[in-house]
Tab-separated table of C-alpha atoms and ligand atoms in Angstrom:
chain	number	residue	atom	x	y	z
M	933	MET	CA	-6.480	8.591	-5.015
M	934	LEU	CA	-5.253	9.893	-7.969
M	935	ALA	CA	-8.832	12.224	-8.951
M	936	GLY	CA	-7.482	15.705	-10.350
M	937	LYS	CA	-4.127	14.458	-10.042
M	938	THR	CA	-1.776	15.302	-13.800
M	939	ILE	CA	0.957	12.885	-14.194
M	940	LEU	CA	3.461	13.585	-16.660
M	941	LEU	CA	5.134	9.748	-18.014
M	942	GLY	CA	8.290	10.233	-20.207
M	943	VAL	CA	8.953	6.478	-21.837
M	944	SER	CA	12.492	6.402	-23.207
M	945	GLY	CA	13.777	4.090	-25.867
M	946	GLY	CA	14.217	0.564	-23.764
M	947	ILE	CA	12.400	-3.077	-23.713
M	948	ALA	CA	10.872	-2.470	-20.550
M	949	ALA	CA	8.616	0.187	-22.285
M	950	TYR	CA	5.806	-2.316	-22.609
M	951	LYS	CA	5.165	-2.140	-18.548
M	952	SER	CA	4.684	1.744	-18.724
M	953	VAL	CA	1.492	0.370	-20.759
M	954	GLU	CA	0.442	-1.035	-17.640
M	955	LEU	CA	1.429	1.774	-15.934
M	956	VAL	CA	-1.141	3.640	-17.390
M	957	ARG	CA	-3.829	1.478	-17.192
M	958	LEU	CA	-3.682	1.479	-13.096
M	959	LEU	CA	-2.728	5.691	-13.577
M	960	LYS	CA	-5.860	5.568	-15.550
M	961	LYS	CA	-8.230	3.466	-13.313
M	962	GLU	CA	-7.064	5.317	-10.019
M	963	GLY	CA	-8.257	8.478	-11.255
M	964	ALA	CA	-5.330	10.724	-12.674
M	965	ASP	CA	-4.956	13.059	-15.951
M	966	VAL	CA	-2.109	10.839	-18.203
M	967	TYR	CA	-0.149	12.671	-20.053
M	968	VAL	CA	3.079	10.234	-22.018
M	969	ILE	CA	6.229	12.475	-23.456
M	970	MET	CA	8.479	9.199	-25.754
M	971	THR	CA	11.954	9.756	-26.827
M	972	GLU	CA	12.291	9.104	-30.716
M	973	HIS	CA	13.742	5.500	-29.623
M	974	ALA	CA	10.568	4.734	-27.515
M	975	THR	CA	8.712	4.647	-30.565
M	976	LYS	CA	10.589	2.265	-32.141
M	977	PHE	CA	9.129	-0.418	-28.401
M	978	VAL	CA	5.706	0.610	-28.140
M	979	THR	CA	3.295	2.889	-30.673
M	980	PRO	CA	2.291	6.245	-29.285
M	981	LEU	CA	-1.237	5.220	-30.451
M	982	THR	CA	-1.336	2.529	-27.534
M	983	PHE	CA	-0.403	5.440	-25.493
M	984	GLU	CA	-2.410	7.706	-26.863
M	985	SER	CA	-5.573	4.454	-26.601
M	986	LEU	CA	-4.877	4.243	-22.927
M	987	SER	CA	-4.248	7.485	-22.071
M	988	GLY	CA	-7.437	9.305	-23.857
M	989	ASN	CA	-4.641	12.708	-24.312
M	990	PRO	CA	-2.472	13.235	-27.051
M	991	VAL	CA	0.923	12.028	-27.462
M	992	PHE	CA	4.358	13.476	-27.731
M	993	THR	CA	6.838	12.436	-29.233
M	994	ASP	CA	9.933	13.731	-31.374
M	995	VAL	CA	8.832	12.573	-34.518
M	996	VAL	CA	9.197	15.371	-36.453
M	997	GLY	CA	5.901	17.440	-37.288
M	998	GLU	CA	4.724	16.650	-33.745
M	999	TYR	CA	7.315	19.852	-31.649
M	1000	LYS	CA	4.982	21.802	-34.270
M	1001	LYS	CA	1.524	20.402	-33.536
M	1002	TYR	CA	1.994	21.148	-29.959
M	1003	PRO	CA	4.619	24.365	-30.343
M	1004	VAL	CA	5.032	25.229	-26.432
M	1005	GLU	CA	2.949	21.956	-25.019
M	1006	HIS	CA	6.674	21.204	-23.236
M	1007	ILE	CA	5.857	24.058	-21.148
M	1008	VAL	CA	1.880	23.891	-20.711
M	1009	LEU	CA	2.294	20.087	-19.828
M	1010	SER	CA	4.953	21.180	-16.896
M	1011	GLU	CA	2.852	23.774	-15.745
M	1012	LYS	CA	-0.460	21.741	-14.707
M	1013	ALA	CA	1.612	18.351	-13.931
M	1014	ASP	CA	1.428	17.246	-10.123
M	1015	LEU	CA	4.297	14.239	-10.715
M	1016	MET	CA	6.839	13.402	-13.531
M	1017	VAL	CA	7.731	9.900	-13.888
M	1018	VAL	CA	10.170	8.701	-16.147
M	1019	ALA	CA	9.533	4.415	-16.857
M	1020	PRO	CA	12.200	3.551	-18.808
M	1021	ALA	CA	14.651	5.883	-17.460
M	1022	THR	CA	17.880	5.567	-20.260
M	1023	ALA	CA	21.474	6.257	-19.450
M	1024	ASN	CA	21.080	8.401	-21.641
M	1025	VAL	CA	18.069	10.177	-20.561
M	1026	ILE	CA	19.296	10.262	-16.831
M	1027	ALA	CA	22.934	11.341	-18.069
M	1028	LYS	CA	20.690	14.299	-20.094
M	1029	PHE	CA	18.536	15.032	-17.006
M	1030	ALA	CA	21.407	15.000	-14.595
M	1031	ASN	CA	23.671	17.746	-16.995
M	1032	GLY	CA	20.980	19.920	-18.464
M	1033	ILE	CA	20.534	18.992	-21.601
M	1034	ALA	CA	17.236	19.674	-22.996
M	1035	ASP	CA	17.480	18.896	-26.757
M	1036	ASP	CA	14.422	16.866	-27.217
M	1037	TYR	CA	9.975	16.990	-25.914
M	1038	LEU	CA	11.139	14.714	-22.601
M	1039	SER	CA	14.371	16.617	-21.513
M	1040	THR	CA	12.441	19.602	-21.922
M	1041	THR	CA	9.754	19.207	-20.361
M	1042	ASN	CA	12.051	17.998	-17.804
M	1043	LEU	CA	14.029	21.218	-17.453
M	1044	ALA	CA	11.074	23.606	-17.423
M	1045	LEU	CA	8.958	20.993	-14.496
M	1046	THR	CA	9.031	23.242	-11.009
M	1047	CYS	CA	6.614	19.399	-9.784
M	1048	PRO	CA	8.343	16.390	-7.709
M	1049	ARG	CA	9.805	13.382	-10.638
M	1050	LEU	CA	10.258	9.642	-10.537
M	1051	ILE	CA	13.446	8.111	-12.322
M	1052	CYS	CA	12.847	4.685	-13.121
M	1053	PRO	CA	16.115	3.767	-14.147
M	1054	ALA	CA	16.433	0.662	-16.973
M	1055	MET	CA	19.474	-0.622	-18.712
M	1056	ASN	CA	21.785	-3.340	-19.001
M	1057	HIS	CA	23.576	-4.094	-16.229
M	1058	ASN	CA	26.593	-2.811	-17.094
M	1059	MET	CA	25.894	0.155	-18.609
M	1060	TYR	CA	24.214	0.941	-15.193
M	1061	ALA	CA	27.117	-0.034	-13.356
M	1062	HIS	CA	29.919	2.737	-15.064
M	1063	PRO	CA	30.633	5.418	-13.221
M	1064	ALA	CA	29.554	7.616	-15.149
M	1065	THR	CA	26.210	6.245	-14.809
M	1066	GLN	CA	26.225	5.730	-11.339
M	1067	ALA	CA	27.811	9.640	-11.379
M	1068	ASN	CA	24.575	10.603	-12.587
M	1069	LEU	CA	22.167	9.227	-10.568
M	1070	LYS	CA	24.326	10.501	-7.711
M	1071	ARG	CA	24.384	13.940	-9.250
M	1072	LEU	CA	20.109	13.595	-9.647
M	1073	ASP	CA	19.954	12.418	-6.544
M	1074	SER	CA	21.411	15.935	-4.985
M	1075	TYR	CA	18.468	17.542	-7.181
M	1076	ASP	CA	15.852	19.179	-5.173
M	1077	ASN	CA	12.750	17.193	-6.062
M	1078	TYR	CA	14.427	13.365	-7.881
M	1079	GLN	CA	13.134	10.621	-6.527
M	1080	LEU	CA	15.147	7.223	-7.557
M	1081	MET	CA	13.549	4.231	-8.279
M	1082	GLU	CA	16.480	1.419	-7.883
M	1083	PRO	CA	16.132	-1.465	-10.470
M	1084	LYS	CA	15.585	-5.696	-9.586
M	1085	GLU	CA	18.656	-7.876	-10.699
M	1086	GLY	CA	17.451	-10.297	-12.587
M	1087	ARG	CA	17.009	-11.160	-15.973
M	1088	LEU	CA	17.758	-8.818	-18.962
M	1089	ALA	CA	16.856	-8.236	-22.052
M	1090	THR	CA	19.828	-10.131	-23.454
M	1091	GLY	CA	19.676	-13.102	-21.734
M	1092	ILE	CA	22.367	-11.844	-18.637
M	1093	VAL	CA	21.296	-11.798	-14.804
M	1094	GLY	CA	22.617	-8.372	-13.868
M	1095	LYS	CA	20.835	-5.334	-11.658
M	1096	GLY	CA	18.365	-2.937	-14.293
M	1097	ARG	CA	15.226	-4.329	-14.272
M	1098	MET	CA	13.031	-1.653	-14.392
M	1099	PRO	CA	10.723	-1.986	-11.407
M	1100	GLU	CA	6.713	-3.689	-11.888
M	1101	ALA	CA	4.352	-0.994	-12.805
M	1102	ILE	CA	2.157	-2.236	-9.856
M	1103	GLU	CA	5.461	-0.920	-7.604
M	1104	ILE	CA	5.792	1.891	-10.044
M	1105	PHE	CA	2.353	3.235	-9.279
M	1106	ASN	CA	2.506	2.672	-5.216
M	1107	GLU	CA	5.496	4.357	-5.637
M	1108	ILE	CA	3.638	7.283	-7.484
M	1109	LYS	CA	1.063	6.638	-4.603
M	1110	TYR	CA	2.613	7.489	-1.807
M	1111	LEU	CA	4.711	10.443	-3.303
M	1112	LEU	CA	1.516	12.503	-4.269
M	1113	SER	CA	0.208	11.406	-0.586
M	1114	PRO	CA	-0.694	14.319	2.076
M	1115	LYS	CA	2.185	13.233	4.629
M	1116	ASP	CA	0.139	13.935	7.641
M	1117	MET	CA	1.231	11.024	9.239
M	1118	LEU	CA	4.784	11.828	9.569
M	1119	GLY	CA	6.535	10.786	12.470
M	1120	LYS	CA	3.677	8.438	14.040
M	1121	THR	CA	4.133	4.989	14.138
M	1122	VAL	CA	0.868	2.503	14.174
M	1123	LEU	CA	0.819	-0.589	14.979
M	1124	ILE	CA	-2.305	-2.424	13.267
M	1125	THR	CA	-3.383	-5.803	14.141
M	1126	ALA	CA	-4.406	-7.986	11.104
M	1127	GLY	CA	-5.861	-11.216	9.304
M	1128	PRO	CA	-6.782	-14.659	11.681
M	1129	THR	CA	-5.042	-16.331	14.244
M	1130	ARG	CA	-4.676	-20.617	13.862
M	1131	GLU	CA	-5.035	-22.544	16.597
M	1132	HIS	CA	-3.489	-25.587	16.299
M	1133	TYR	CA	-4.885	-28.753	18.143
M	1134	ASP	CA	-3.286	-31.071	16.232
M	1135	PRO	CA	0.119	-30.876	13.939
M	1136	ILE	CA	-2.085	-29.559	10.785
M	1137	ARG	CA	-5.190	-28.772	11.787
M	1138	PHE	CA	-6.341	-25.744	14.139
M	1139	LEU	CA	-9.426	-23.340	14.536
M	1140	SER	CA	-9.906	-20.147	12.667
M	1141	ASN	CA	-11.327	-17.839	10.876
M	1142	PRO	CA	-12.367	-16.115	7.963
M	1143	SER	CA	-10.328	-13.231	8.051
M	1144	THR	CA	-8.393	-11.673	4.776
M	1145	GLY	CA	-6.260	-9.589	6.554
M	1146	LYS	CA	-8.050	-6.723	3.757
M	1147	MET	CA	-9.388	-4.498	6.297
M	1148	GLY	CA	-6.436	-4.432	7.796
M	1149	TYR	CA	-3.549	-4.499	5.110
M	1150	ALA	CA	-6.163	-1.648	3.910
M	1151	ILE	CA	-5.194	0.870	6.715
M	1152	ALA	CA	-1.105	-0.722	6.642
M	1153	ARG	CA	-1.282	0.935	3.255
M	1154	LYS	CA	-3.219	4.147	3.690
M	1155	ALA	CA	-1.607	5.156	6.996
M	1156	ALA	CA	2.221	3.906	5.032
M	1157	GLU	CA	1.095	6.551	1.635
M	1158	ARG	CA	0.478	9.284	4.664
M	1159	GLY	CA	3.796	8.713	5.787
M	1160	ALA	CA	3.619	7.429	9.087
M	1161	ARG	CA	5.755	4.484	10.207
M	1162	VAL	CA	3.221	0.791	9.941
M	1163	ILE	CA	4.112	-2.350	11.464
M	1164	LEU	CA	2.094	-5.077	10.789
M	1165	VAL	CA	1.080	-8.126	12.408
M	1166	SER	CA	-0.301	-10.501	10.877
M	1167	GLY	CA	-1.560	-13.728	11.161
M	1168	PRO	CA	-1.500	-15.860	8.327
M	1169	VAL	CA	-3.095	-14.806	4.777
M	1170	SER	CA	-2.122	-15.214	1.658
M	1171	ILE	CA	-2.569	-10.980	-0.201
M	1172	GLU	CA	0.096	-8.806	-1.234
M	1173	LEU	CA	1.960	-6.852	1.349
M	1174	PRO	CA	1.732	-3.180	1.389
M	1175	PRO	CA	4.413	-1.082	0.615
M	1176	LYS	CA	7.307	0.357	2.880
M	1177	VAL	CA	5.130	-1.794	5.900
M	1178	LYS	CA	7.246	-3.595	8.041
M	1179	VAL	CA	5.164	-7.084	8.443
M	1180	VAL	CA	5.790	-9.656	11.691
M	1181	SER	CA	3.933	-13.116	10.182
M	1182	VAL	CA	2.493	-14.841	13.235
M	1183	ASN	CA	0.397	-18.095	14.026
M	1184	THR	CA	-1.309	-17.979	17.219
M	1185	ALA	CA	-3.427	-15.777	19.388
M	1186	ILE	CA	-0.182	-15.826	22.311
M	1187	GLU	CA	2.043	-14.980	19.380
M	1188	MET	CA	0.396	-12.169	17.269
M	1189	ARG	CA	0.187	-11.183	21.464
M	1190	GLU	CA	3.627	-11.269	22.202
M	1191	ALA	CA	4.613	-9.233	18.504
M	1192	ALA	CA	2.047	-6.784	19.099
M	1193	ILE	CA	3.278	-6.320	23.871
M	1194	LYS	CA	6.252	-5.766	21.671
M	1195	TYR	CA	6.107	-3.099	18.966
M	1196	PHE	CA	3.346	-1.403	22.115
M	1197	ASP	CA	6.072	0.776	23.496
M	1198	GLU	CA	7.379	2.820	20.186
M	1199	THR	CA	3.835	3.158	18.533
M	1200	ASP	CA	0.889	6.229	18.942
M	1201	ILE	CA	-1.603	4.508	17.213
M	1202	PHE	CA	-2.963	1.012	17.205
M	1203	ILE	CA	-5.821	-0.424	15.605
M	1204	GLY	CA	-7.087	-4.432	16.589
M	1205	THR	CA	-8.102	-5.287	12.832
M	1206	ALA	CA	-7.449	-9.160	13.407
M	1207	ALA	CA	-9.816	-11.007	13.856
M	1208	VAL	CA	-8.238	-13.133	17.429
M	1209	ALA	CA	-9.923	-16.525	18.437
M	1210	ASP	CA	-11.170	-15.827	21.804
M	1211	TYR	CA	-10.125	-19.731	22.147
M	1212	ARG	CA	-7.850	-21.670	21.441
M	1213	PRO	CA	-7.535	-26.525	21.752
M	1214	LYS	CA	-5.722	-26.816	25.910
M	1215	ASN	CA	-3.931	-29.879	23.978
M	1216	ARG	CA	-1.703	-29.829	21.271
M	1217	ALA	CA	-1.353	-33.067	19.971
M	1218	ALA	CA	2.226	-33.923	19.206
M	1219	GLU	CA	1.133	-36.103	15.470
M	1220	LYS	CA	-2.138	-36.331	13.444
M	1221	ILE	CA	-5.548	-36.836	16.068
M	1222	LYS	CA	-6.882	-40.264	13.960
M	1223	LYS	CA	-10.691	-40.525	12.851
M	1224	GLY	CA	-11.659	-43.087	15.328
M	1225	ALA	CA	-14.774	-42.622	17.813
M	1226	ASP	CA	-17.643	-40.757	16.076
M	1227	THR	CA	-16.705	-37.292	18.023
M	1228	LEU	CA	-13.976	-35.766	19.232
M	1229	ILE	CA	-14.158	-33.722	22.116
M	1230	LEU	CA	-12.432	-30.740	22.392
M	1231	ASP	CA	-10.950	-28.063	25.182
M	1232	LEU	CA	-10.786	-25.389	25.231
M	1233	GLU	CA	-9.174	-22.374	26.919
M	1234	LYS	CA	-9.445	-18.294	26.435
M	1235	ASN	CA	-6.752	-16.330	24.851
M	1236	PRO	CA	-5.602	-13.263	26.557
M	1237	ASP	CA	-7.705	-10.314	24.432
M	1238	ILE	CA	-5.132	-8.281	22.915
M	1239	ILE	CA	-6.381	-4.857	22.654
M	1240	ALA	CA	-7.800	-4.740	26.050
M	1241	GLU	CA	-4.710	-5.856	28.073
M	1242	LEU	CA	-2.805	-2.948	24.870
M	1243	GLY	CA	-5.935	-0.752	26.059
M	1244	GLN	CA	-5.353	-0.631	30.015
M	1245	ASN	CA	-2.112	0.041	29.206
M	1246	LYS	CA	-2.482	3.008	26.457
M	1247	ASP	CA	-1.897	6.263	28.189
M	1248	GLN	CA	-0.885	9.314	25.762
M	1249	ARG	CA	-1.567	6.352	22.473
M	1250	ILE	CA	-4.979	5.980	20.571
M	1251	VAL	CA	-6.026	2.888	20.908
M	1252	VAL	CA	-9.284	1.540	17.583
M	1253	GLY	CA	-10.542	-1.717	17.963
M	1254	PHE	CA	-12.947	-3.440	15.370
M	1255	ALA	CA	-16.184	-5.016	16.399
M	1256	ALA	CA	-17.717	-8.243	14.115
M	1257	GLU	CA	-20.757	-8.562	14.953
M	1258	THR	CA	-24.245	-10.409	13.611
M	1259	ASN	CA	-26.654	-8.770	16.098
M	1260	ASN	CA	-26.815	-6.029	19.135
M	1261	GLY	CA	-23.842	-4.583	16.775
M	1262	PHE	CA	-24.485	-1.470	19.332
M	1263	SER	CA	-24.563	-2.587	22.520
M	1264	TYR	CA	-22.052	-4.970	22.360
M	1265	ALA	CA	-19.537	-2.157	20.404
M	1266	LEU	CA	-20.572	0.264	23.209
M	1267	GLU	CA	-19.352	-2.637	25.743
M	1268	LYS	CA	-16.244	-3.222	24.697
M	1269	ILE	CA	-15.298	0.136	24.023
M	1270	LYS	CA	-15.214	0.313	27.293
M	1271	LYS	CA	-14.229	-2.862	28.682
M	1272	LYS	CA	-11.650	-2.817	26.763
M	1273	ASN	CA	-10.890	0.482	26.743
M	1274	LEU	CA	-11.031	1.594	23.495
M	1275	ASP	CA	-10.618	5.651	21.559
M	1276	PHE	CA	-13.836	5.003	19.556
M	1277	ILE	CA	-14.669	1.026	17.279
M	1278	VAL	CA	-15.304	0.294	14.189
M	1279	LEU	CA	-18.268	-1.877	14.342
M	1280	ASN	CA	-19.016	-3.902	10.982
M	1281	ASP	CA	-22.409	-5.971	10.861
M	1282	VAL	CA	-20.251	-8.837	9.131
M	1283	ALA	CA	-23.754	-10.346	8.550
M	1284	GLN	CA	-24.198	-7.673	5.923
M	1285	LYS	CA	-23.779	-7.951	2.727
M	1286	GLY	CA	-20.370	-6.552	1.265
M	1287	ALA	CA	-19.385	-6.190	5.190
M	1288	GLY	CA	-16.908	-8.266	6.498
M	1289	PHE	CA	-14.900	-10.608	5.973
M	1290	GLY	CA	-12.930	-11.651	2.518
M	1291	VAL	CA	-14.375	-8.887	0.245
M	1292	ASP	CA	-12.999	-5.564	-1.172
M	1293	THR	CA	-15.737	-4.120	0.399
M	1294	ASN	CA	-17.095	-2.840	4.253
M	1295	ILE	CA	-20.213	-0.760	5.190
M	1296	VAL	CA	-19.159	0.262	9.148
M	1297	LYS	CA	-20.126	2.829	11.790
M	1298	PHE	CA	-18.052	4.491	14.135
M	1299	VAL	CA	-19.120	4.407	18.001
M	1300	PHE	CA	-17.273	6.599	20.406
M	1301	PRO	CA	-17.345	6.042	24.267
M	1302	ASP	CA	-20.459	9.267	24.212
M	1303	GLY	CA	-22.399	6.472	22.569
M	1304	THR	CA	-22.498	9.272	19.332
M	1305	HIS	CA	-21.691	7.107	17.133
M	1306	GLU	CA	-21.393	8.302	11.947
M	1307	GLU	CA	-22.812	5.845	9.980
M	1308	PHE	CA	-20.643	5.393	6.992
M	1309	PRO	CA	-22.435	3.762	3.293
M	1310	LEU	CA	-20.526	0.791	1.513
M	1311	MET	CA	-17.080	1.770	0.052
M	1312	LEU	CA	-13.973	-0.402	-0.257
M	1313	LYS	CA	-11.891	-1.506	2.435
M	1314	GLU	CA	-9.035	1.119	0.955
M	1315	ASP	CA	-11.496	4.133	1.954
M	1316	VAL	CA	-13.093	2.832	4.875
M	1317	ALA	CA	-8.771	2.769	5.964
M	1318	THR	CA	-8.823	6.423	4.735
M	1319	LYS	CA	-12.123	7.042	6.786
M	1320	ILE	CA	-9.741	5.488	9.964
M	1321	LEU	CA	-7.151	7.434	9.761
M	1322	ASP	CA	-8.195	11.075	9.350
M	1323	GLN	CA	-10.700	10.211	12.808
M	1324	ILE	CA	-7.696	9.320	14.265
M	1325	MET	CA	-6.170	12.205	13.636
M	1326	LYS	CA	-8.822	14.188	14.160
M	1327	LEU	CA	-7.839	12.694	18.102
Z	1211	PMT	O1	-9.991	-9.596	7.087
Z	1211	PMT	P1	-10.925	-9.792	6.148
Z	1211	PMT	O2	-11.042	-10.194	5.341
Z	1211	PMT	O3	-10.531	-8.077	5.550
Z	1211	PMT	O4	-12.519	-8.941	7.002
Z	1211	PMT	C1	-12.328	-8.104	8.466
Z	1211	PMT	C2	-12.372	-7.927	9.465
Z	1211	PMT	C3	-14.001	-8.660	9.303
Z	1211	PMT	C4	-11.952	-9.423	10.209
Z	1211	PMT	C5	-13.066	-7.308	10.452
Z	1211	PMT	O5	-13.003	-5.784	9.411
Z	1211	PMT	C6	-12.887	-6.557	11.892
Z	1211	PMT	O6	-14.323	-6.471	12.478
Z	1211	PMT	N1	-12.216	-7.590	12.615
Z	1211	PMT	C7	-12.604	-7.690	14.359
Z	1211	PMT	C8	-12.900	-9.410	14.346
Z	1211	PMT	C9	-13.303	-9.205	15.380
Z	1211	PMT	O7	-12.183	-10.836	16.028
Z	1211	PMT	O8	-14.007	-8.851	16.532
Z	1211	PMT	P2	-13.870	-9.085	17.978
Z	1211	PMT	O9	-15.577	-8.183	18.308
Z	1211	PMT	O10	-14.337	-10.176	18.216
Z	1211	PMT	O11	-13.088	-8.069	18.402
Z	1211	PMT	C10	-13.412	-7.012	19.010
Z	1211	PMT	C11	-11.827	-6.177	18.869
Z	1211	PMT	O12	-10.823	-6.870	19.774
Z	1211	PMT	C12	-11.097	-6.521	17.818
Z	1211	PMT	O13	-10.031	-5.167	16.651
Z	1211	PMT	C13	-10.568	-7.418	17.795
Z	1211	PMT	O14	-9.160	-6.891	16.914
Z	1211	PMT	C14	-9.854	-7.756	19.054
Z	1211	PMT	N2	-9.437	-8.758	20.012
Z	1211	PMT	C15	-10.665	-9.671	19.926
Z	1211	PMT	C16	-9.871	-11.238	20.392
Z	1211	PMT	C17	-9.128	-10.909	21.298
Z	1211	PMT	N3	-8.489	-12.633	21.699
Z	1211	PMT	N4	-7.586	-10.033	21.199
Z	1211	PMT	C18	-7.809	-9.000	20.389
Z	1211	PMT	O15	-7.156	-8.170	20.488
């Protein structure tokens, strides 16, 4: 997603500088070209060589001699940058940026930039709360192209608990991806169901399936990156929550239906990735069922078909379903599109290696109501998510 993007990382002198090492690794893994600019104080916390080795690019510092080596590089860098992130941003750097001071490599580059900046303050809680710092942050926030990330409450370097901790590298990375994504879904509300449902037959046992939520969460993450308001109705899963997404946790198919119906009115696009149990036990024992007879017969009753109900009431909305099949996928998928009144269905043959439940990849086919289809090779679920959203935006 970040291939072809040039990101400048400004590192100023704070203990949180070590977190920026991980940030470089994440950015490089996603394909970004990263240039690190360090203040002289920052070089006391982490060596330039660490950043140079990880970024694969020269590191720019204020150490005597470096200016001479790359005399106008701050101008060259500022011209090719897509974004500059400053992490950690000390009170001093924030004060310089707010007041247009350009007395070192980082602050000079900042003034020459026209791209967005992401500023991640990190400092002692009293320094952060100081009226001067707060005024500087307010001033920065009022400038075009400055995005501030709020520091966290927590244990600071001195051992004191307070507000001033830099967010974790992964959080900054997610914010960078958000800032650099095209916002073609702004103004749209996307409702997604994800994960399995659990249908209890006693307080501790239930019928379920191996869905991990990975497919649905990937779509939620991508839609949010593209500017959509995202509501994710999720069955019980244990994966990381996507940023900027409203998550509604449910257990059973009945609860999932209730939540989906609640938000459907405000929805433009509904995507059903959840593996909803088709049946639930007719009775739920109040206490744990004791082991007794050799066989246990459970009476099951049909669960509501959530997407079919929403599909029948869709009006102008786009409704997209998934079909998890092991055989005759295409004809079953086509049947489901018609029965559930869908705009298209994403068919995954869950018997194929690398597709369906649990894995990070999927192999899918989009099947349309007129019987046409588009086939994709094995892809990361995040990339499948992008293809699905692209197709929805085409519709
Ligand atoms: O979560 P992961 O581990 O990443 O796995 C992803 C996945 C395999 C769960 C996903 O890719 C997938 O295929 N989801 C749909 C699974 C499924 O239940 O398929 P289905 O063919 O039974 O249902 C068809 C459609 O109806 C689906 O959109 C489903 O959400 C919906 N449905 C089904 C039953 C029901 N009672 N209510 C529904 O809304």
